[in-house]
PDB file of C-alpha atoms in Angstrom:
ATOM      1  CA  MET P   1      40.469  21.955   1.120  1.00  0.00           C
ATOM      2  CA  GLY P   2      39.515  19.332   4.119  1.00  0.00           C
ATOM      3  CA  VAL P   3      36.571  21.231   5.848  1.00  0.00           C
ATOM      4  CA  GLY P   4      33.902  19.069   5.993  1.00  0.00           C
ATOM      5  CA  LYS P   5      32.674  20.723   3.964  1.00  0.00           C
ATOM      6  CA  SER P   6      30.166  17.612   1.695  1.00  0.00           C
ATOM      7  CA  THR P   7      29.669  16.058   4.849  1.00  0.00           C
ATOM      8  CA  VAL P   8      27.717  18.218   6.931  1.00  0.00           C
ATOM      9  CA  GLY P   9      26.001  20.254   4.056  1.00  0.00           C
ATOM     10  CA  HIS P  10      24.200  16.286   3.304  1.00  0.00           C
ATOM     11  CA  LEU P  11      23.562  16.373   7.191  1.00  0.00           C
ATOM     12  CA  LEU P  12      22.222  20.185   6.502  1.00  0.00           C
ATOM     13  CA  ALA P  13      20.100  18.793   3.800  1.00  0.00           C
ATOM     14  CA  GLU P  14      19.114  15.904   5.495  1.00  0.00           C
ATOM     15  CA  ARG P  15      18.367  18.036   8.339  1.00  0.00           C
ATOM     16  CA  LEU P  16      16.107  20.778   6.438  1.00  0.00           C
ATOM     17  CA  GLY P  17      14.432  18.032   4.426  1.00  0.00           C
ATOM     18  CA  VAL P  18      15.992  19.846   0.940  1.00  0.00           C
ATOM     19  CA  GLY P  19      18.294  18.478  -1.681  1.00  0.00           C
ATOM     20  CA  TYR P  20      22.063  19.012  -1.689  1.00  0.00           C
ATOM     21  CA  ARG P  21      24.627  19.878  -4.878  1.00  0.00           C
ATOM     22  CA  ASP P  22      28.233  20.306  -4.202  1.00  0.00           C
ATOM     23  CA  THR P  23      29.741  22.128  -8.072  1.00  0.00           C
ATOM     24  CA  ASP P  24      32.888  20.043  -7.619  1.00  0.00           C
ATOM     25  CA  ASP P  25      31.121  16.825  -7.831  1.00  0.00           C
ATOM     26  CA  ASP P  26      29.138  18.816 -11.133  1.00  0.00           C
ATOM     27  CA  ILE P  27      33.188  19.724 -12.625  1.00  0.00           C
ATOM     28  CA  VAL P  28      33.858  16.326 -12.407  1.00  0.00           C
ATOM     29  CA  ALA P  29      30.159  14.824 -13.891  1.00  0.00           C
ATOM     30  CA  ALA P  30      30.304  17.698 -16.960  1.00  0.00           C
ATOM     31  CA  GLU P  31      34.201  17.262 -17.885  1.00  0.00           C
ATOM     32  CA  GLY P  32      34.182  13.358 -16.703  1.00  0.00           C
ATOM     33  CA  ARG P  33      37.402  14.107 -15.249  1.00  0.00           C
ATOM     34  CA  SER P  34      39.172  15.041 -11.449  1.00  0.00           C
ATOM     35  CA  ILE P  35      39.631  18.019 -10.220  1.00  0.00           C
ATOM     36  CA  ALA P  36      42.969  17.158 -10.424  1.00  0.00           C
ATOM     37  CA  GLU P  37      42.674  16.652 -13.631  1.00  0.00           C
ATOM     38  CA  ILE P  38      41.712  19.000 -15.035  1.00  0.00           C
ATOM     39  CA  PHE P  39      43.594  21.289 -13.545  1.00  0.00           C
ATOM     40  CA  VAL P  40      47.425  18.832 -13.937  1.00  0.00           C
ATOM     41  CA  ASP P  41      45.648  19.105 -17.619  1.00  0.00           C
ATOM     42  CA  GLU P  42      44.524  22.892 -18.593  1.00  0.00           C
ATOM     43  CA  GLY P  43      46.124  24.481 -15.461  1.00  0.00           C
ATOM     44  CA  GLU P  44      44.290  26.338 -11.951  1.00  0.00           C
ATOM     45  CA  SER P  45      42.390  29.122 -14.266  1.00  0.00           C
ATOM     46  CA  ALA P  46      40.582  27.723 -17.039  1.00  0.00           C
ATOM     47  CA  PHE P  47      38.955  25.425 -13.704  1.00  0.00           C
ATOM     48  CA  ARG P  48      38.840  28.709 -12.410  1.00  0.00           C
ATOM     49  CA  VAL P  49      36.428  29.683 -15.257  1.00  0.00           C
ATOM     50  CA  LEU P  50      33.967  25.801 -15.263  1.00  0.00           C
ATOM     51  CA  GLU P  51      33.982  26.370 -11.092  1.00  0.00           C
ATOM     52  CA  LYS P  52      32.290  30.242 -12.053  1.00  0.00           C
ATOM     53  CA  GLN P  53      29.974  28.892 -14.733  1.00  0.00           C
ATOM     54  CA  ALA P  54      28.692  25.880 -11.753  1.00  0.00           C
ATOM     55  CA  VAL P  55      28.121  27.806  -9.744  1.00  0.00           C
ATOM     56  CA  ARG P  56      26.402  30.860 -11.377  1.00  0.00           C
ATOM     57  CA  THR P  57      24.105  27.450 -12.668  1.00  0.00           C
ATOM     58  CA  ALA P  58      23.655  25.231  -9.679  1.00  0.00           C
ATOM     59  CA  LEU P  59      22.566  28.832  -7.613  1.00  0.00           C
ATOM     60  CA  ALA P  60      19.822  29.159  -9.969  1.00  0.00           C
ATOM     61  CA  GLU P  61      18.244  26.120 -10.069  1.00  0.00           C
ATOM     62  CA  HIS P  62      19.295  24.435  -6.618  1.00  0.00           C
ATOM     63  CA  GLU P  63      17.091  25.639  -3.874  1.00  0.00           C
ATOM     64  CA  GLY P  64      18.960  23.714  -1.381  1.00  0.00           C
ATOM     65  CA  VAL P  65      22.479  22.986   0.802  1.00  0.00           C
ATOM     66  CA  LEU P  66      24.612  23.508  -2.060  1.00  0.00           C
ATOM     67  CA  ALA P  67      28.609  23.566  -1.573  1.00  0.00           C
ATOM     68  CA  LEU P  68      31.038  25.073  -3.109  1.00  0.00           C
ATOM     69  CA  GLY P  69      34.607  24.245  -3.459  1.00  0.00           C
ATOM     70  CA  GLY P  70      38.093  26.139  -2.011  1.00  0.00           C
ATOM     71  CA  GLY P  71      38.101  28.617  -4.256  1.00  0.00           C
ATOM     72  CA  ALA P  72      35.060  29.992  -5.993  1.00  0.00           C
ATOM     73  CA  VAL P  73      35.201  32.805  -3.407  1.00  0.00           C
ATOM     74  CA  LEU P  74      38.367  33.878  -5.194  1.00  0.00           C
ATOM     75  CA  ASP P  75      35.965  35.326  -8.494  1.00  0.00           C
ATOM     76  CA  ALA P  76      34.125  38.787  -7.348  1.00  0.00           C
ATOM     77  CA  ASP P  77      31.442  38.165  -9.662  1.00  0.00           C
ATOM     78  CA  THR P  78      30.635  34.450  -7.320  1.00  0.00           C
ATOM     79  CA  ARG P  79      30.790  36.489  -4.602  1.00  0.00           C
ATOM     80  CA  ALA P  80      28.738  39.605  -5.834  1.00  0.00           C
ATOM     81  CA  LEU P  81      25.275  35.732  -6.998  1.00  0.00           C
ATOM     82  CA  LEU P  82      26.215  34.535  -2.982  1.00  0.00           C
ATOM     83  CA  ALA P  83      25.707  38.295  -1.712  1.00  0.00           C
ATOM     84  CA  GLY P  84      22.582  37.547   0.212  1.00  0.00           C
ATOM     85  CA  GLN P  85      22.540  33.989   0.341  1.00  0.00           C
ATOM     86  CA  ARG P  86      23.075  32.238   3.580  1.00  0.00           C
ATOM     87  CA  VAL P  87      26.546  31.220   3.520  1.00  0.00           C
ATOM     88  CA  VAL P  88      28.131  29.368   6.161  1.00  0.00           C
ATOM     89  CA  TYR P  89      32.055  29.720   6.580  1.00  0.00           C
ATOM     90  CA  LEU P  90      33.519  26.240   7.946  1.00  0.00           C
ATOM     91  CA  SER P  91      36.035  27.243  10.268  1.00  0.00           C
ATOM     92  CA  MET P  92      39.440  24.862  10.695  1.00  0.00           C
ATOM     93  CA  ASP P  93      43.258  25.351  10.774  1.00  0.00           C
ATOM     94  CA  VAL P  94      46.467  24.333   9.406  1.00  0.00           C
ATOM     95  CA  GLU P  95      47.078  20.912  12.440  1.00  0.00           C
ATOM     96  CA  GLU P  96      43.474  20.597  11.914  1.00  0.00           C
ATOM     97  CA  ALA P  97      43.195  20.257   7.601  1.00  0.00           C
ATOM     98  CA  ALA P  98      46.701  17.887   8.559  1.00  0.00           C
ATOM     99  CA  ARG P  99      44.693  15.496  10.666  1.00  0.00           C
ATOM    100  CA  ARG P 100      42.055  15.568   8.929  1.00  0.00           C
ATOM    101  CA  THR P 101      43.275  15.302   4.680  1.00  0.00           C
ATOM    102  CA  GLY P 102      46.928  14.105   5.905  1.00  0.00           C
ATOM    103  CA  LEU P 103      46.699  17.233   3.391  1.00  0.00           C
ATOM    104  CA  GLY P 104      48.156  15.115   0.228  1.00  0.00           C
ATOM    105  CA  ALA P 105      49.168  14.780  -3.408  1.00  0.00           C
ATOM    106  CA  ALA P 106      45.292  14.847  -4.454  1.00  0.00           C
ATOM    107  CA  ARG P 107      44.978  18.571  -3.536  1.00  0.00           C
ATOM    108  CA  PRO P 108      46.546  20.206  -6.704  1.00  0.00           C
ATOM    109  CA  LEU P 109      47.059  23.106  -4.674  1.00  0.00           C
ATOM    110  CA  LEU P 110      48.936  21.676  -2.317  1.00  0.00           C
ATOM    111  CA  ALA P 111      51.564  19.704  -3.987  1.00  0.00           C
ATOM    112  CA  VAL P 112      54.431  21.382  -2.421  1.00  0.00           C
ATOM    113  CA  ASN P 113      54.749  22.060   0.704  1.00  0.00           C
ATOM    114  CA  PRO P 114      51.017  21.885   1.944  1.00  0.00           C
ATOM    115  CA  ARG P 115      51.060  23.155   5.147  1.00  0.00           C
ATOM    116  CA  LYS P 116      52.926  25.971   3.909  1.00  0.00           C
ATOM    117  CA  GLN P 117      50.932  26.371   0.963  1.00  0.00           C
ATOM    118  CA  TRP P 118      47.501  25.865   2.970  1.00  0.00           C
ATOM    119  CA  ARG P 119      48.182  28.322   5.576  1.00  0.00           C
ATOM    120  CA  GLU P 120      48.916  30.975   2.620  1.00  0.00           C
ATOM    121  CA  LEU P 121      45.590  30.054   1.039  1.00  0.00           C
ATOM    122  CA  MET P 122      43.924  30.725   3.136  1.00  0.00           C
ATOM    123  CA  GLU P 123      45.726  33.702   4.403  1.00  0.00           C
ATOM    124  CA  ALA P 124      45.303  34.655   1.209  1.00  0.00           C
ATOM    125  CA  ARG P 125      41.054  33.450   0.765  1.00  0.00           C
ATOM    126  CA  ARG P 126      39.581  34.095   4.252  1.00  0.00           C
ATOM    127  CA  HIS P 127      39.451  37.511   3.791  1.00  0.00           C
ATOM    128  CA  LEU P 128      36.777  36.395   0.723  1.00  0.00           C
ATOM    129  CA  TYR P 129      35.882  33.799   2.925  1.00  0.00           C
ATOM    130  CA  GLU P 130      34.293  36.283   6.136  1.00  0.00           C
ATOM    131  CA  GLU P 131      32.926  38.255   3.192  1.00  0.00           C
ATOM    132  CA  VAL P 132      30.527  36.671   1.835  1.00  0.00           C
ATOM    133  CA  ALA P 133      29.527  34.747   4.831  1.00  0.00           C
ATOM    134  CA  THR P 134      26.226  34.045   6.792  1.00  0.00           C
ATOM    135  CA  ALA P 135      28.020  33.092   9.573  1.00  0.00           C
ATOM    136  CA  VAL P 136      31.871  30.882  10.308  1.00  0.00           C
ATOM    137  CA  VAL P 137      31.325  27.946  11.909  1.00  0.00           C
ATOM    138  CA  ALA P 138      34.423  26.591  13.242  1.00  0.00           C
ATOM    139  CA  THR P 139      34.599  22.758  12.839  1.00  0.00           C
ATOM    140  CA  ASP P 140      38.121  22.402  15.064  1.00  0.00           C
ATOM    141  CA  GLY P 141      37.293  19.103  17.202  1.00  0.00           C
ATOM    142  CA  ARG P 142      33.846  18.920  16.276  1.00  0.00           C
ATOM    143  CA  THR P 143      31.534  15.714  14.853  1.00  0.00           C
ATOM    144  CA  PRO P 144      29.820  16.411  11.685  1.00  0.00           C
ATOM    145  CA  GLU P 145      27.099  16.189  13.818  1.00  0.00           C
ATOM    146  CA  GLU P 146      28.122  18.966  15.943  1.00  0.00           C
ATOM    147  CA  VAL P 147      28.951  21.414  13.263  1.00  0.00           C
ATOM    148  CA  THR P 148      26.000  20.236  11.433  1.00  0.00           C
ATOM    149  CA  ALA P 149      23.806  21.875  14.513  1.00  0.00           C
ATOM    150  CA  SER P 150      26.378  24.877  15.391  1.00  0.00           C
ATOM    151  CA  THR P 151      24.761  25.556  12.406  1.00  0.00           C
ATOM    152  CA  LEU P 152      21.353  25.150  12.313  1.00  0.00           C
ATOM    153  CA  ASP P 153      21.962  27.765  14.924  1.00  0.00           C
ATOM    154  CA  ALA P 154      24.279  30.008  13.472  1.00  0.00           C
ATOM    155  CA  LEU P 155      21.685  30.432  10.668  1.00  0.00           C
ATOM    156  CA  GLU P 156      18.450  29.855  13.010  1.00  0.00           C
ATOM    157  CA  LEU P 157      17.306  27.470  10.625  1.00  0.00           C
ATOM    158  CA  LYS P 158      14.410  24.760  11.717  1.00  0.00           C
ATOM    159  CA  GLN P 159      15.069  20.524  11.703  1.00  0.00           C
ATOM    160  CA  ALA P 160      12.374  19.545   9.434  1.00  0.00           C
TER     161      ALA P 160
END
């Protein structure tokens, strides 16, 4: 959350001359409401079902840069679909997350005691991110352009 996946994703797509897609945007467009509203109205498990299908569809249809929501890797089937793909884990620490996002109410999983919850989420997910990642790129204290350049280098990709 707040790691810069959308910003860096757009920059990567531009530099590679390919399209950009975000599965969270796909879910919002299909459902006609925000991720936070889905969490409040139906709960996390209902959202995860939508997310799993969105990822499956996007991987089948899209050949450019694809951004996934932070919880997408919780699903074993999704992790299996990511095997063999170029996957970048953009990492950051809690202080950077707080600086970038304020860890505010727009993040449904961080509604109470956001720093503690962010740490717990990362402890639960980090190994899954690392499991599917082709490359890990730190974003702390770096501009989107620096992260994009590091990502291209890590994946050994050439700009268009």
